[in-house]
PDB file of C-alpha atoms and ligand atoms in Angstrom:
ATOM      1  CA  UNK A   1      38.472 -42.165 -18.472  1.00 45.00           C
ATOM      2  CA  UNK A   2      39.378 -45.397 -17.029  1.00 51.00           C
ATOM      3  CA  UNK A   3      37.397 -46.862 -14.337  1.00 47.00           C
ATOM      4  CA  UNK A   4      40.387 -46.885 -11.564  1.00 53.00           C
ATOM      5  CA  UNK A   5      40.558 -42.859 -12.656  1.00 51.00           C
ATOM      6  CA  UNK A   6      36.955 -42.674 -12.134  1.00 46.00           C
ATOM      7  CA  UNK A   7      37.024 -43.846  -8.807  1.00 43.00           C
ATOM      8  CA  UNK A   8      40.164 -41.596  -7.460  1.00 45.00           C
ATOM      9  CA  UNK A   9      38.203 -38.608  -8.886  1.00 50.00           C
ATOM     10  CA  UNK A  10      35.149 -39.719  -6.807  1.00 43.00           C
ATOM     11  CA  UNK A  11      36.742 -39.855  -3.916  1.00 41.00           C
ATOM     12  CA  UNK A  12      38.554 -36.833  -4.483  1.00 49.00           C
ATOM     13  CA  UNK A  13      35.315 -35.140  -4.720  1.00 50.00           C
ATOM     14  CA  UNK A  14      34.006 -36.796  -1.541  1.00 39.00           C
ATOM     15  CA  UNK A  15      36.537 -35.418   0.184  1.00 46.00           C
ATOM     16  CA  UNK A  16      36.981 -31.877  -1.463  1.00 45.00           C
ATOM     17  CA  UNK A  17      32.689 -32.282  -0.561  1.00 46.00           C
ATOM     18  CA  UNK A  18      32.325 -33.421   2.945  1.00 44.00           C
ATOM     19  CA  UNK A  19      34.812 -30.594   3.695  1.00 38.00           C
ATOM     20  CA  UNK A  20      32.591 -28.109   1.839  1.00 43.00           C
ATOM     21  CA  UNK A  21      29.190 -29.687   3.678  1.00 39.00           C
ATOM     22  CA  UNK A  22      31.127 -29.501   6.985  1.00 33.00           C
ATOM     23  CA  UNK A  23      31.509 -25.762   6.378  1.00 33.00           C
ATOM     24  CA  UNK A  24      28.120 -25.240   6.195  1.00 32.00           C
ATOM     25  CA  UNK A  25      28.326 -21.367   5.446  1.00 40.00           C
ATOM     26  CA  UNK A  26      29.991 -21.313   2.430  1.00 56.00           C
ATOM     27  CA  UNK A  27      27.109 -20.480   0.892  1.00 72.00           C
ATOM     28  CA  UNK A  28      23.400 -18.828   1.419  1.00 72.00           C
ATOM     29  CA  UNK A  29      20.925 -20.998   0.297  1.00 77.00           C
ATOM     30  CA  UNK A  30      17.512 -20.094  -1.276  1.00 80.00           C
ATOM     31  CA  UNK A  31      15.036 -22.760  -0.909  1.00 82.00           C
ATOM     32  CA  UNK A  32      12.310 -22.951  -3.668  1.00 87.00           C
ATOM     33  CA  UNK A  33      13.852 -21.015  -6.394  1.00 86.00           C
ATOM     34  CA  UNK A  34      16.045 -21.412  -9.634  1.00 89.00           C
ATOM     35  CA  UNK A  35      18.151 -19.223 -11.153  1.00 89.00           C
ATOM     36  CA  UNK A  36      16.394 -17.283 -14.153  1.00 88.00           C
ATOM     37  CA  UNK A  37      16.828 -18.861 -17.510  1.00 89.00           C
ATOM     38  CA  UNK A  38      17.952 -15.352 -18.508  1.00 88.00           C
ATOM     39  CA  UNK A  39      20.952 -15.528 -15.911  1.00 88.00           C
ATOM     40  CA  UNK A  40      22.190 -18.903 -16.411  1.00 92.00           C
ATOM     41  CA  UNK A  41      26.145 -18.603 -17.512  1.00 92.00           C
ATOM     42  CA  UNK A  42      26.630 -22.244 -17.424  1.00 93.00           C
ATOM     43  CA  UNK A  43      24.845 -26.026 -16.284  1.00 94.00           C
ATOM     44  CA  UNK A  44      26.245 -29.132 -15.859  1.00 94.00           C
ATOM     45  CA  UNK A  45      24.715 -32.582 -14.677  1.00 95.00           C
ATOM     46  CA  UNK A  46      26.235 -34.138 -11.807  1.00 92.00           C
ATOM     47  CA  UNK A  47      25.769 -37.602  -9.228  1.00 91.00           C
ATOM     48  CA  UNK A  48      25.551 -34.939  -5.829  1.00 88.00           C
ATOM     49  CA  UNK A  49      24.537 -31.891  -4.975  1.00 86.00           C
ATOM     50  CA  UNK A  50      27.872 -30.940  -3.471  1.00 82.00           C
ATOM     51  CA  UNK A  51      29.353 -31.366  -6.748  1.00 85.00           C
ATOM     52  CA  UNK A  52      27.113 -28.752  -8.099  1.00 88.00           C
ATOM     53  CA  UNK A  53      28.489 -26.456  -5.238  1.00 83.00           C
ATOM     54  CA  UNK A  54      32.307 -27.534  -6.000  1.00 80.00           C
ATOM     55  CA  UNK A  55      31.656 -26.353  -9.616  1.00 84.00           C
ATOM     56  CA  UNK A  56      30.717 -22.781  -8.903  1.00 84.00           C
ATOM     57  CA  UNK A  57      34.297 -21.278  -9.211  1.00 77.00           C
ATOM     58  CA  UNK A  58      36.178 -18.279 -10.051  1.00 72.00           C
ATOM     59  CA  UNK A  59      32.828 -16.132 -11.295  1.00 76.00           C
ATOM     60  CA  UNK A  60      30.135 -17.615 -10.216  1.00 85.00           C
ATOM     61  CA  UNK A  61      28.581 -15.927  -7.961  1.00 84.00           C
ATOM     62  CA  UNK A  62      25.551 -18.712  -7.168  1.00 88.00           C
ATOM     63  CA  UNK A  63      24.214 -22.057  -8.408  1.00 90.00           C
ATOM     64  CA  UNK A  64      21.176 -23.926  -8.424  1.00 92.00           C
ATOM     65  CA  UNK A  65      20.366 -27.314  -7.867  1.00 93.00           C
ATOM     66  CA  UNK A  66      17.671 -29.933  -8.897  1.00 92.00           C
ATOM     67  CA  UNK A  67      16.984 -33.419  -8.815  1.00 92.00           C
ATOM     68  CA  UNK A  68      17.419 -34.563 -12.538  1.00 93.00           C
ATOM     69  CA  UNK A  69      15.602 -38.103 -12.206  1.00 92.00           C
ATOM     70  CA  UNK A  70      16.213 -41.218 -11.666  1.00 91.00           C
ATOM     71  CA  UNK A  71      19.620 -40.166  -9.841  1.00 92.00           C
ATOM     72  CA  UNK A  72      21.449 -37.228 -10.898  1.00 94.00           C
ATOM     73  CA  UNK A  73      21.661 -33.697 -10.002  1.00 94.00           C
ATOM     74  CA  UNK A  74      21.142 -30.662 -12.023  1.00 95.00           C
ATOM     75  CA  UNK A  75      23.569 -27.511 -11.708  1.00 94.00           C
ATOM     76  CA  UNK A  76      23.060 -24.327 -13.608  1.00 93.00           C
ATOM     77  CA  UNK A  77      25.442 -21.719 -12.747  1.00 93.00           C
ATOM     78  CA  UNK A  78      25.302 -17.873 -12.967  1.00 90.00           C
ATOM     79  CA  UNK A  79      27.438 -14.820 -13.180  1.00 87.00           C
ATOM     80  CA  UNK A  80      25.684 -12.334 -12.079  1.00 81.00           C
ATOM     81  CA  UNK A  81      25.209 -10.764  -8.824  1.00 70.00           C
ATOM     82  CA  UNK A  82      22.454 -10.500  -6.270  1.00 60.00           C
ATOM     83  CA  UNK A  83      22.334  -6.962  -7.038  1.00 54.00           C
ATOM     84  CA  UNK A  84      21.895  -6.868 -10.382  1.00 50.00           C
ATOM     85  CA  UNK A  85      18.612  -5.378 -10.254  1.00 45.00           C
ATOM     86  CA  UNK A  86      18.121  -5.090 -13.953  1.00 52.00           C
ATOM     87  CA  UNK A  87      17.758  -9.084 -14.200  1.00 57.00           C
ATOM     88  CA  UNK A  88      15.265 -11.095 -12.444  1.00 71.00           C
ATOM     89  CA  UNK A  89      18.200 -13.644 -11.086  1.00 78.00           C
ATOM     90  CA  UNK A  90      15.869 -16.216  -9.084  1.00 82.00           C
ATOM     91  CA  UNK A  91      12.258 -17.154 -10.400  1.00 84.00           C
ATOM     92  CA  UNK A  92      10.054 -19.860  -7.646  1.00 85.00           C
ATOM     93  CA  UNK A  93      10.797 -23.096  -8.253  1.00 87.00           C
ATOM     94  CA  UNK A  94       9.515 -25.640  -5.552  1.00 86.00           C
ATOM     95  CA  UNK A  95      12.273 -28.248  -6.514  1.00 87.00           C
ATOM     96  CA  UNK A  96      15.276 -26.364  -6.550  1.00 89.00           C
ATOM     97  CA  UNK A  97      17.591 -24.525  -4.569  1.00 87.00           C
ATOM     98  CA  UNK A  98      19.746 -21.373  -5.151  1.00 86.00           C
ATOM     99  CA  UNK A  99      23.345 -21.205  -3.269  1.00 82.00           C
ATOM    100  CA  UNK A 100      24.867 -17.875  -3.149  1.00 79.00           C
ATOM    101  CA  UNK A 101      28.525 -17.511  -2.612  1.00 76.00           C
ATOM    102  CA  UNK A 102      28.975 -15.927   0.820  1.00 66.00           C
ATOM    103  CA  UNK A 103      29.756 -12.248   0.836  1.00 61.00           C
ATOM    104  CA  UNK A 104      32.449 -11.189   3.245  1.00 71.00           C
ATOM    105  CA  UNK A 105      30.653  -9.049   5.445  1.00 82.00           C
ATOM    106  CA  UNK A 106      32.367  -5.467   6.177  1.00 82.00           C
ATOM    107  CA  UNK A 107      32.657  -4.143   9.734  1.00 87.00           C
ATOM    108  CA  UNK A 108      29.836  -4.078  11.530  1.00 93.00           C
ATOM    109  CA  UNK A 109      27.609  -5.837   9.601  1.00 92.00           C
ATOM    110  CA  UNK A 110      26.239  -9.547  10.432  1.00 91.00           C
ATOM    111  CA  UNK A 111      25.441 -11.895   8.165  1.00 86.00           C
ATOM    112  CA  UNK A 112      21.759 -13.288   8.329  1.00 88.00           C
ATOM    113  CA  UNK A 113      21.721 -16.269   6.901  1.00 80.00           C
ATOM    114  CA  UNK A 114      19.152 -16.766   3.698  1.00 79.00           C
ATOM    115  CA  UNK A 115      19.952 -12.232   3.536  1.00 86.00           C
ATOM    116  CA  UNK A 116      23.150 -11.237   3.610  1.00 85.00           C
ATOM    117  CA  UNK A 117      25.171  -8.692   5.338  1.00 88.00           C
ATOM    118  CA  UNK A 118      22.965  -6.731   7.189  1.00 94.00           C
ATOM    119  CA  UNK A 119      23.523  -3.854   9.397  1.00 97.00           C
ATOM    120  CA  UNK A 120      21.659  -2.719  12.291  1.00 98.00           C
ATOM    121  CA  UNK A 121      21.564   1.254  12.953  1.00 98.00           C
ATOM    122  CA  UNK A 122      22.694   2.458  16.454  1.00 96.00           C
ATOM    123  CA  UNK A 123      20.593   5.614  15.791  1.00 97.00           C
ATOM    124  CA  UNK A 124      17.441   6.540  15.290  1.00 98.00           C
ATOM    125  CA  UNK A 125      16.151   8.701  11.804  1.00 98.00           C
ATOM    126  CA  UNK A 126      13.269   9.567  10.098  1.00 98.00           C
ATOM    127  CA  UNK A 127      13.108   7.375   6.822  1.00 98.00           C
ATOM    128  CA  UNK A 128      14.749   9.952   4.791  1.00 97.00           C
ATOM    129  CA  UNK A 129      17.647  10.509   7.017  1.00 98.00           C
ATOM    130  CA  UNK A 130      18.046   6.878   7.703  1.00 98.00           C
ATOM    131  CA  UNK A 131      17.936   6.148   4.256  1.00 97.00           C
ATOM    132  CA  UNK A 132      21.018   8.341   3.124  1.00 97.00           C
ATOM    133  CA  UNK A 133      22.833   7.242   6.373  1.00 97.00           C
ATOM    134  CA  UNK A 134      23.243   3.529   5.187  1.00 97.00           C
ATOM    135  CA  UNK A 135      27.011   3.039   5.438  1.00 94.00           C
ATOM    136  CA  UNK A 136      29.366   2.906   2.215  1.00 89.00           C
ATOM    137  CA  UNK A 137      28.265   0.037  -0.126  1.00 83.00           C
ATOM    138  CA  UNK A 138      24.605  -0.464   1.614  1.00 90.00           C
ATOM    139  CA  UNK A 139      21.330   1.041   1.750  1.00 95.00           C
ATOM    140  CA  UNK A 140      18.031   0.170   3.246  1.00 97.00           C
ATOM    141  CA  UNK A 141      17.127  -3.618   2.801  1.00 96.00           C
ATOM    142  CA  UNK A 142      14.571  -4.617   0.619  1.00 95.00           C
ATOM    143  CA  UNK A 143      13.117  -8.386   0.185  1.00 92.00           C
ATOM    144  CA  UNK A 144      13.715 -10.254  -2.973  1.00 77.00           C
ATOM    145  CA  UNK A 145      11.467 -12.951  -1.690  1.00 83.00           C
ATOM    146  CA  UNK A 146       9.535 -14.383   1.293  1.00 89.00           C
ATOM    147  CA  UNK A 147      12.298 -16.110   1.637  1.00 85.00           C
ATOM    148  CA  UNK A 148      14.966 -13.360   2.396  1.00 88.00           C
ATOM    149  CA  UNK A 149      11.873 -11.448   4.201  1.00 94.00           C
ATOM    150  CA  UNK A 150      11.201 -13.763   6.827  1.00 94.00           C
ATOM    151  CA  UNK A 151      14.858 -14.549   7.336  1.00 93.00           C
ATOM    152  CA  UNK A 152      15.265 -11.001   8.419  1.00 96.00           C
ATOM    153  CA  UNK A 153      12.212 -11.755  10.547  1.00 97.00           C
ATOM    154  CA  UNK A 154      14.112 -14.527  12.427  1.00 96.00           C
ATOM    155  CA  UNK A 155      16.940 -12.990  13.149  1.00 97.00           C
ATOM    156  CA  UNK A 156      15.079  -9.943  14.576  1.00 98.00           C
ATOM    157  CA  UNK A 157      13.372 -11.880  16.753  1.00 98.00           C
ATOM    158  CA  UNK A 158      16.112 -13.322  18.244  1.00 97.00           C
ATOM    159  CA  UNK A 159      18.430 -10.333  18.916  1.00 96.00           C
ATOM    160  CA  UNK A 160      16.115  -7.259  19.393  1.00 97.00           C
ATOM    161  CA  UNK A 161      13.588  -8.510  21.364  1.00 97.00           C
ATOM    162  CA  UNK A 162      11.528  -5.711  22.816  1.00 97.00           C
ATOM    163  CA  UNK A 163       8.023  -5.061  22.071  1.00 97.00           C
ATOM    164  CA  UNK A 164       7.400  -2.055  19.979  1.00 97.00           C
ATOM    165  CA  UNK A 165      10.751  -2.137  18.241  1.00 98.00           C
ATOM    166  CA  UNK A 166      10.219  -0.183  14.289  1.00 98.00           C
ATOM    167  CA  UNK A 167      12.938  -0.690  12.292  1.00 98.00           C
ATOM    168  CA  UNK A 168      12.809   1.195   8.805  1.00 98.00           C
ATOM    169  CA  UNK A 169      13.140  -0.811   5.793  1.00 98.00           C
ATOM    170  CA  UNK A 170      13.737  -0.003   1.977  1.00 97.00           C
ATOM    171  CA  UNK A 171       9.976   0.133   1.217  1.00 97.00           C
ATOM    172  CA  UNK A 172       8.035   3.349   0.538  1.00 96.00           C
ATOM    173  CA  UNK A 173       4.568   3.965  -0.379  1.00 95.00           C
ATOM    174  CA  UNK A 174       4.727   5.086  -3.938  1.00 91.00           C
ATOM    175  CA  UNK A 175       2.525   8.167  -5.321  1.00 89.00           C
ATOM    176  CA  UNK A 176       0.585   5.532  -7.310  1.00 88.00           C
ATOM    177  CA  UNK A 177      -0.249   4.638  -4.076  1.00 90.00           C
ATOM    178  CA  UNK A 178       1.126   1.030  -4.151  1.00 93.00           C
ATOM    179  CA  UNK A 179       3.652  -0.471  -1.874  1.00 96.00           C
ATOM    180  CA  UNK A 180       7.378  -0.516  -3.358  1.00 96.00           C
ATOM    181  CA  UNK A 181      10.856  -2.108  -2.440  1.00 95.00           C
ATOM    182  CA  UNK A 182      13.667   0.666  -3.106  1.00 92.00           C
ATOM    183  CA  UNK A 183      15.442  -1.481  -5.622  1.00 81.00           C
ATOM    184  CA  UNK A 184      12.205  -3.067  -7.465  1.00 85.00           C
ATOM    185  CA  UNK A 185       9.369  -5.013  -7.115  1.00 90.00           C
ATOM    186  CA  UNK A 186       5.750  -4.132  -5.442  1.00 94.00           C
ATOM    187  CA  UNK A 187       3.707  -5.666  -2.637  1.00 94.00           C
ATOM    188  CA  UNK A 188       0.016  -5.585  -1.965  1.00 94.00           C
ATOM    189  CA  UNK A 189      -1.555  -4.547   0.811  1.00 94.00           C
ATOM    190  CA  UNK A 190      -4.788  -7.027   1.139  1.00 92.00           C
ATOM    191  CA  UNK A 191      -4.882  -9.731   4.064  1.00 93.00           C
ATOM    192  CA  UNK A 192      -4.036 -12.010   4.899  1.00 94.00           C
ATOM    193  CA  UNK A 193      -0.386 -10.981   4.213  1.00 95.00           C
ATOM    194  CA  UNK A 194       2.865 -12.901   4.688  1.00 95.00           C
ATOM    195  CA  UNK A 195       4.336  -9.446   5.029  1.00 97.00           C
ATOM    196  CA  UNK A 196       1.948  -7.135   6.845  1.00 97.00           C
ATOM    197  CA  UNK A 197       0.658  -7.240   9.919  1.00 97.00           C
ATOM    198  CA  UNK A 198      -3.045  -7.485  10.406  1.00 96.00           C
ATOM    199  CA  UNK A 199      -3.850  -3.777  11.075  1.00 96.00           C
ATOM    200  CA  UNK A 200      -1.390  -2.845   8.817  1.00 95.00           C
ATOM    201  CA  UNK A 201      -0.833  -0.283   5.878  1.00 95.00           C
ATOM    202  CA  UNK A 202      -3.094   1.675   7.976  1.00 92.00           C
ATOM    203  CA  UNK A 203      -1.498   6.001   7.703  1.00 91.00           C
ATOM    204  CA  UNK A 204      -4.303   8.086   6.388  1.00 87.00           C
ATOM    205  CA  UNK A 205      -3.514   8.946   3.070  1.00 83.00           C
ATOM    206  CA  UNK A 206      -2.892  12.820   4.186  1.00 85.00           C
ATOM    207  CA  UNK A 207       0.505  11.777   5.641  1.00 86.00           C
ATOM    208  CA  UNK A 208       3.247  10.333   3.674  1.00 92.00           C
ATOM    209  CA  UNK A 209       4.117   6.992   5.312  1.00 95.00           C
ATOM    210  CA  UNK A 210       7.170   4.788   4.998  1.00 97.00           C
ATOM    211  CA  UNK A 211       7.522   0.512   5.749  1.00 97.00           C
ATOM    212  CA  UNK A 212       8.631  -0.608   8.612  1.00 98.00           C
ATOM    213  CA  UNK A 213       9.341  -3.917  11.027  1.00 98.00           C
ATOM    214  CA  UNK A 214       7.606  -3.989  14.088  1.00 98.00           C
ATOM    215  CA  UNK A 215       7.530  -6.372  16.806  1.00 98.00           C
ATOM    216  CA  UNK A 216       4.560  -6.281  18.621  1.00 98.00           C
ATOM    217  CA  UNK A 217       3.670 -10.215  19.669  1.00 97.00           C
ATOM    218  CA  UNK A 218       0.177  -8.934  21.804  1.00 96.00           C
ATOM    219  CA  UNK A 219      -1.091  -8.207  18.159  1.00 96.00           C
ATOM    220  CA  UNK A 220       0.687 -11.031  16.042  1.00 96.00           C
ATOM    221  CA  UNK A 221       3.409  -8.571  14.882  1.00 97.00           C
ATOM    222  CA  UNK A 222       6.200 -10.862  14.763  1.00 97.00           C
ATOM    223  CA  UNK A 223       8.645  -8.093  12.808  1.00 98.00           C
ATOM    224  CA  UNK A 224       6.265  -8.090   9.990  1.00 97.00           C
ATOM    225  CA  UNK A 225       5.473  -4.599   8.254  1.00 98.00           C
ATOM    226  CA  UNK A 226       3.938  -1.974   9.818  1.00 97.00           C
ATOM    227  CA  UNK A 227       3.519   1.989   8.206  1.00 96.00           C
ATOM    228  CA  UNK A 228       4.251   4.767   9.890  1.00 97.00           C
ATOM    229  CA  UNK A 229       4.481   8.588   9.539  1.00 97.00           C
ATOM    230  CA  UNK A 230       7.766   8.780   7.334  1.00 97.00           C
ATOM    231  CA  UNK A 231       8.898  11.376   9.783  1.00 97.00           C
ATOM    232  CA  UNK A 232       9.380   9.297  13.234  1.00 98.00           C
ATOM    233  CA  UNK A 233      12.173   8.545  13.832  1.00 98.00           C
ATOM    234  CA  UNK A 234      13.435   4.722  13.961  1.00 98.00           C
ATOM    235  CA  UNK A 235      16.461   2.754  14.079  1.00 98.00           C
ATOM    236  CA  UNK A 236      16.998   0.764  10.335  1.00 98.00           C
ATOM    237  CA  UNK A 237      18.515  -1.909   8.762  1.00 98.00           C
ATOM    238  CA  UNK A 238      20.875  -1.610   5.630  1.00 97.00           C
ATOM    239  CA  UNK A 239      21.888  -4.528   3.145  1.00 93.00           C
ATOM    240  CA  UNK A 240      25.733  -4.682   1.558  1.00 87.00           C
ATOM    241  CA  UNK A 241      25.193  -4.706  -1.660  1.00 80.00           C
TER     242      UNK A 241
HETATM  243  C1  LIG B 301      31.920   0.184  13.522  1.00 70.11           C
HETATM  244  O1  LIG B 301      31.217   0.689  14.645  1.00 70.11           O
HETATM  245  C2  LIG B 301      32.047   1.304  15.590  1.00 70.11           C
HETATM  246  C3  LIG B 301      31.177   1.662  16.785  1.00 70.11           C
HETATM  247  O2  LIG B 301      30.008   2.320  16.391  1.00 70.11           O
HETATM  248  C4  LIG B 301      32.729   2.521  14.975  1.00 70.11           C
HETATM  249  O3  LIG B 301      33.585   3.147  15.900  1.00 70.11           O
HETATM  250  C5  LIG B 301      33.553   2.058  13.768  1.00 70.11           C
HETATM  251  O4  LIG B 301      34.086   3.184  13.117  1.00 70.11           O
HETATM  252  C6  LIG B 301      32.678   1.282  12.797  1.00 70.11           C
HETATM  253  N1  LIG B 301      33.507   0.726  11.740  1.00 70.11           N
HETATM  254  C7  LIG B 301      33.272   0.966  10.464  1.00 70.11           C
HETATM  255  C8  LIG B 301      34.220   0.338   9.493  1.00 70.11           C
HETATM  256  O5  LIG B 301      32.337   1.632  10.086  1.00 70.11           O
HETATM  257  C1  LIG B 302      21.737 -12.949  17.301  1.00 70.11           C
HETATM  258  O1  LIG B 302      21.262 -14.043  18.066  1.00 70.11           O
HETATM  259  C2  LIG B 302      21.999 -15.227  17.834  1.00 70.11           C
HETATM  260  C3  LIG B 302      21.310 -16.334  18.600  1.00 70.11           C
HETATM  261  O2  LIG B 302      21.048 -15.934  19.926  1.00 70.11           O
HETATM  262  C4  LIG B 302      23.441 -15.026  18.263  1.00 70.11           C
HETATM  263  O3  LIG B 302      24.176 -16.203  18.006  1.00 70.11           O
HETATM  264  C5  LIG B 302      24.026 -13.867  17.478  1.00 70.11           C
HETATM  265  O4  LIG B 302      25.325 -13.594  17.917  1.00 70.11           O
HETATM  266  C6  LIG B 302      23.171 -12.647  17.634  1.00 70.11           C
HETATM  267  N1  LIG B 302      23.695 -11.640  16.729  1.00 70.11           N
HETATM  268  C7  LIG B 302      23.878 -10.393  17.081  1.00 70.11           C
HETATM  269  C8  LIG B 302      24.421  -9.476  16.054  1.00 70.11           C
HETATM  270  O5  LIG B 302      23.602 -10.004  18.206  1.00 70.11           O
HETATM  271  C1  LIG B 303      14.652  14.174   8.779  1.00 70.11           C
HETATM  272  O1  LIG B 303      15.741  14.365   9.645  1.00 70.11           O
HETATM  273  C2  LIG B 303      16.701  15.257   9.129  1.00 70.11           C
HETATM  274  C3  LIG B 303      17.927  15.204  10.024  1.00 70.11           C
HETATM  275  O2  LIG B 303      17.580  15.091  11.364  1.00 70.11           O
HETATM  276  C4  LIG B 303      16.077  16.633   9.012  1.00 70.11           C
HETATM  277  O3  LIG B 303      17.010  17.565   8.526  1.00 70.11           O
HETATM  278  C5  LIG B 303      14.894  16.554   8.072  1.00 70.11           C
HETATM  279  O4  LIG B 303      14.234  17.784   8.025  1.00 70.11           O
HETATM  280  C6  LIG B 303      13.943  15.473   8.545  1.00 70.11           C
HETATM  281  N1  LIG B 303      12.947  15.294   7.496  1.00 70.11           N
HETATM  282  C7  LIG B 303      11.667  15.074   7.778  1.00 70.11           C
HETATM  283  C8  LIG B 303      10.783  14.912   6.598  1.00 70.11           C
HETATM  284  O5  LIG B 303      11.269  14.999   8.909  1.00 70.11           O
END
């Protein structure tokens, strides 16, 4: 390619990308992770990160990004979707960054950034009841990561702001006794905890108890997880898949 070629094609893509980092919410970004070696469809190496973003067409569904020294950028692109839970699609990685293609969120659900479409119930259920009264296409959200976890955290603290608020999650105390997402992956209840709250698991084990939010700022409980008797009934939150 000639070098007067070279240069339209840059500017092209600084305009195509100052338009795409003016939209900021193209995409949801994942700080601190890569996409699994397993998941990557394609890479390519690139001179800006926006480029990376501009490459992630037709079915790609999310990209990641590094620094590929002394001055280049990384891309590696993947098919697959967020809810493909039989791959893991994002390992930690503290120099890279996932971008997710937006989802168009359905009626009545609000997209969170760094989660996705969430939806907020206007009722409230016991666990079991709330979880089969997700709407179409959702259920009970689960975290993939800190990340997406204290996301959900933020924006619950800004819009439901009353102490004492549960809201059921997708997380259920397993027979084994350990602490499971519906949709994979365990937690462990020791302290300190990024996800519990200090008192919390804390049911006997005689009752069957199910993982919720709480806000409860008196004892630190900024929306972080809380048990409770499966069978109270709670307002919950459910993902789009
Ligand atoms: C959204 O919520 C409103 C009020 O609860 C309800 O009337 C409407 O049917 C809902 N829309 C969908 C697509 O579920
Ligand atoms: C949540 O709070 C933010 C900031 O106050 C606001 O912009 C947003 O509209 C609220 N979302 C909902 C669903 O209430
Ligand atoms: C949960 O609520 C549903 C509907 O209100 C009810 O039929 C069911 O018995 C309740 N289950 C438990 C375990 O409380």
């Amino acid at each position: 390619m000639d070098l007067r070629l070279l240069g339209a094609l840059g500017a092209l893509l600084c305009v195509c990308c100052s338009i795409e980092e003016g939209s900021a919410y193209t995409f949801r970004t994942f700080m601190g992770a890569e996409i699994a070696t397993t998941a990557i469809s394609s890479s390519a190496v690139v001179q800006r990160p926006c480029e990376c973003r501009a490459l992630c067409r037709d079915g790609c569904v999310a990209v990641a990004i590094r620094r590929q020294p002394p001055r280049n950028f990384h891309c590696s692109f993947t098919e697959k979707t967020i809810a493909d839970a039989t791959t893991n699609l994002m390992v930690p990685a503290s120099d890279s960054r996932v971008f997710y293609k937006r989802l168009v969120c359905r009626a009545n659900f609000t997209l969170v950034d760094n989660v996705g479409c969430i939806y907020v119930s206007t009722v409230a259920l016991n666990f079991t009841a709330a979880a089969a009264s997700c709407p179409f296409d959702s259920q009970l959200f689960a975290a993939n990561f800190l990340i997406d976890f204290d996301a959900m955290r933020e924006y619950l603290l800004t819009n439901f702001t009353t102490s004492g608020t549960f809201f059921w999650i997708g997380l259920i105390h397993a027979p084994d006794s350990t602490w499971q997402w519906l949709g994979g992956g365990t937690i462990a209840a020791t302290h300190p905890s990024p996800y519990w709250g200090q008192y919390d698991p804390n049911e006997p084990a005689t009752v069957p108890s199910c993982g919720a939010m709480l806000l409860n700022p008196g004892l630190s409980y900024l929306y972080h997880l809380a048990d409770a008797s499966c069978t109270k009934a709670y307002k919950f939150l459910c993902k789009q898949i």
